Coordinates of C-alpha atoms and ligand atoms in Angstrom, one line a residue:
X1 CA -32.5 120.2 -42.1
X2 CA -29.6 118.3 -40.2
X3 CA -30.2 115.4 -38.1
X4 CA -28.9 117.3 -35.0
X5 CA -31.4 120.4 -35.6
X6 CA -34.5 117.1 -35.9
X7 CA -33.6 116.1 -33.6
X8 CA -33.2 119.5 -31.1
X9 CA -36.5 120.2 -32.7
X10 CA -38.2 117.5 -31.4
X11 CA -37.0 116.9 -27.8
X12 CA -38.2 120.5 -27.4
X13 CA -41.5 119.5 -29.3
X14 CA -42.3 116.7 -27.0
X15 CA -44.4 118.0 -24.6
X16 CA -46.8 119.6 -26.9
X17 CA -46.5 116.1 -29.1
X18 CA -48.1 114.6 -26.2
X19 CA -50.9 117.2 -25.3
X20 CA -51.6 117.2 -29.1
X21 CA -51.1 120.6 -29.1
X22 CA -49.2 120.3 -33.0
X23 CA -49.3 121.0 -36.7
X24 CA -49.7 117.6 -38.2
X25 CA -46.6 118.1 -40.7
X26 CA -44.9 118.7 -37.2
X27 CA -46.7 116.0 -35.4
X28 CA -45.2 113.4 -38.4
X29 CA -41.5 114.7 -37.8
X30 CA -41.8 113.6 -34.1
X31 CA -43.5 110.2 -35.2
X32 CA -40.4 109.4 -37.7
X33 CA -37.7 110.3 -35.2
X34 CA -38.9 108.7 -32.7
X35 CA -38.6 105.8 -34.8
X36 CA -35.2 106.5 -35.3
X37 CA -34.0 107.9 -31.9
X38 CA -33.9 106.2 -28.9
X39 CA -32.4 109.2 -26.7
X40 CA -36.1 111.5 -27.7
X41 CA -37.9 107.9 -27.1
X42 CA -36.6 107.1 -23.7
X43 CA -37.3 111.1 -23.3
X44 CA -41.0 111.0 -24.4
X45 CA -41.6 107.7 -22.7
X46 CA -40.9 109.8 -19.3
X47 CA -42.5 112.7 -19.8
X48 CA -45.7 110.7 -21.0
X49 CA -45.3 108.4 -17.6
X50 CA -45.2 112.0 -15.9
X51 CA -47.4 113.2 -17.5
X52 CA -50.3 110.0 -16.6
X53 CA -49.2 110.8 -13.1
X54 CA -50.0 114.5 -12.7
X55 CA -53.3 113.3 -14.5
X56 CA -54.0 111.0 -11.8
X57 CA -53.2 113.7 -8.8
X58 CA -55.3 116.6 -10.5
X59 CA -58.2 115.5 -8.7
X60 CA -60.8 118.2 -7.6
X61 CA -61.0 116.9 -4.7
X62 CA -58.7 113.9 -3.7
X63 CA -61.3 111.3 -2.1
X64 CA -59.0 110.6 1.1
X65 CA -59.5 114.5 1.6
X66 CA -62.7 114.8 1.1
X67 CA -63.6 112.0 4.2
X68 CA -61.0 113.0 6.3
X69 CA -63.7 116.5 6.0
X70 CA -66.7 114.6 6.7
X71 CA -65.0 112.8 9.9
X72 CA -64.9 116.4 10.7
X73 CA -67.7 117.5 10.3
X74 CA -69.6 114.7 11.6
X75 CA -67.3 114.2 15.1
X76 CA -68.2 118.1 16.2
X77 CA -71.7 117.8 14.8
X78 CA -72.9 114.7 16.1
X79 CA -72.2 115.7 20.6
X80 CA -73.0 119.0 20.5
X81 CA -75.9 117.5 18.7
X82 CA -76.7 114.8 21.5
X83 CA -76.0 117.2 24.4
X84 CA -78.7 119.6 23.2
X85 CA -81.5 116.6 22.4
X86 CA -79.9 115.5 25.9
X87 CA -80.8 119.1 26.7
X88 CA -84.3 119.1 25.4
X89 CA -85.8 116.0 26.5
X90 CA -83.9 116.1 30.5
X91 CA -86.2 119.5 31.2
X92 CA -89.4 118.3 29.2
X93 CA -89.0 115.8 31.4
X94 CA -88.3 117.9 34.3
X95 CA -91.3 119.8 33.3
X96 CA -93.8 116.6 33.2
X97 CA -92.2 115.8 36.4
X98 CA -93.4 119.6 38.3
X99 CA -96.5 119.2 36.8
X100 CA -97.5 115.6 38.0
X101 CA -95.6 117.1 41.6
X102 CA -97.6 119.8 42.1
X103 CA -100.5 118.5 40.7
X104 CA -100.6 115.2 43.3
X105 CA -98.2 116.7 45.9
X106 CA -100.1 120.1 48.3
X107 CA -96.7 120.7 50.0
X108 CA -94.9 121.3 46.9
X109 CA -93.0 123.4 45.4
X110 CA -90.4 123.0 48.0
X111 CA -86.8 124.5 48.4
X112 CA -85.2 122.2 46.6
X113 CA -87.6 121.9 44.0
X114 CA -87.8 125.9 43.8
X115 CA -83.2 125.8 43.0
X116 CA -84.4 122.5 41.0
X117 CA -86.9 124.7 38.9
X118 CA -84.2 128.0 38.8
X119 CA -81.7 125.8 37.2
X120 CA -83.8 125.0 34.5
X121 CA -85.4 128.1 33.9
X122 CA -81.4 129.6 33.8
X123 CA -81.2 126.9 30.9
X124 CA -84.2 127.5 28.8
X125 CA -82.9 131.3 28.9
X126 CA -79.6 130.1 27.7
X127 CA -81.3 128.0 25.1
X128 CA -83.2 130.0 24.0
X129 CA -80.4 132.7 23.2
X130 CA -78.6 130.6 21.7
X131 CA -81.1 130.7 19.6
X132 CA -81.9 133.7 18.3
X133 CA -79.0 134.5 18.2
X134 CA -78.4 130.6 15.5
X135 CA -82.1 132.8 14.0
X136 CA -80.4 136.1 13.2
X137 CA -77.3 134.8 12.1
X138 CA -79.1 132.6 9.4
X139 CA -79.0 133.9 5.9
X140 CA -82.3 135.9 5.4
X141 CA -81.8 136.5 1.8
X142 CA -84.2 133.7 0.6
X143 CA -86.8 135.7 2.2
X144 CA -86.2 138.8 1.0
X145 CA -85.9 137.7 -2.1
X146 CA -89.4 136.3 -2.7
X147 CA -90.6 139.7 -1.0
X148 CA -89.5 141.8 -4.4
Ligands
ZN201 ZN1 -34.1 112.7 -30.8

């Protein structure tokens, strides 16, 4: 085998050599040639650096992306959750207030109280319809599997 042919062969085998996919004889050939040939040595170093960079980029999910996803999820969910908490707490307080007024005040309810009550009932019905929809959208496979 001429030196030119060896050089040709080795430059083709470099990538496989890096990945440890060569036979022992082939590895030996590459190793010996790298010691003698500056051109192949340079190509090998370049390839090795590229492989290292590629491996570092090959994480299943980059941490920054995971953080961004997490932030996106929190920023959407938190206000909605607080909205529900305030709505439910407000309605509960209104109910308690109405009950106390009804017990202590014989003129209760007034027209304004009835209007406020109608709005509250409307909110409660909307809330219940959303809850029901959420329930229907939930996967119920768990329960079915238990029954079978
Ligand atoms: Zn060479």
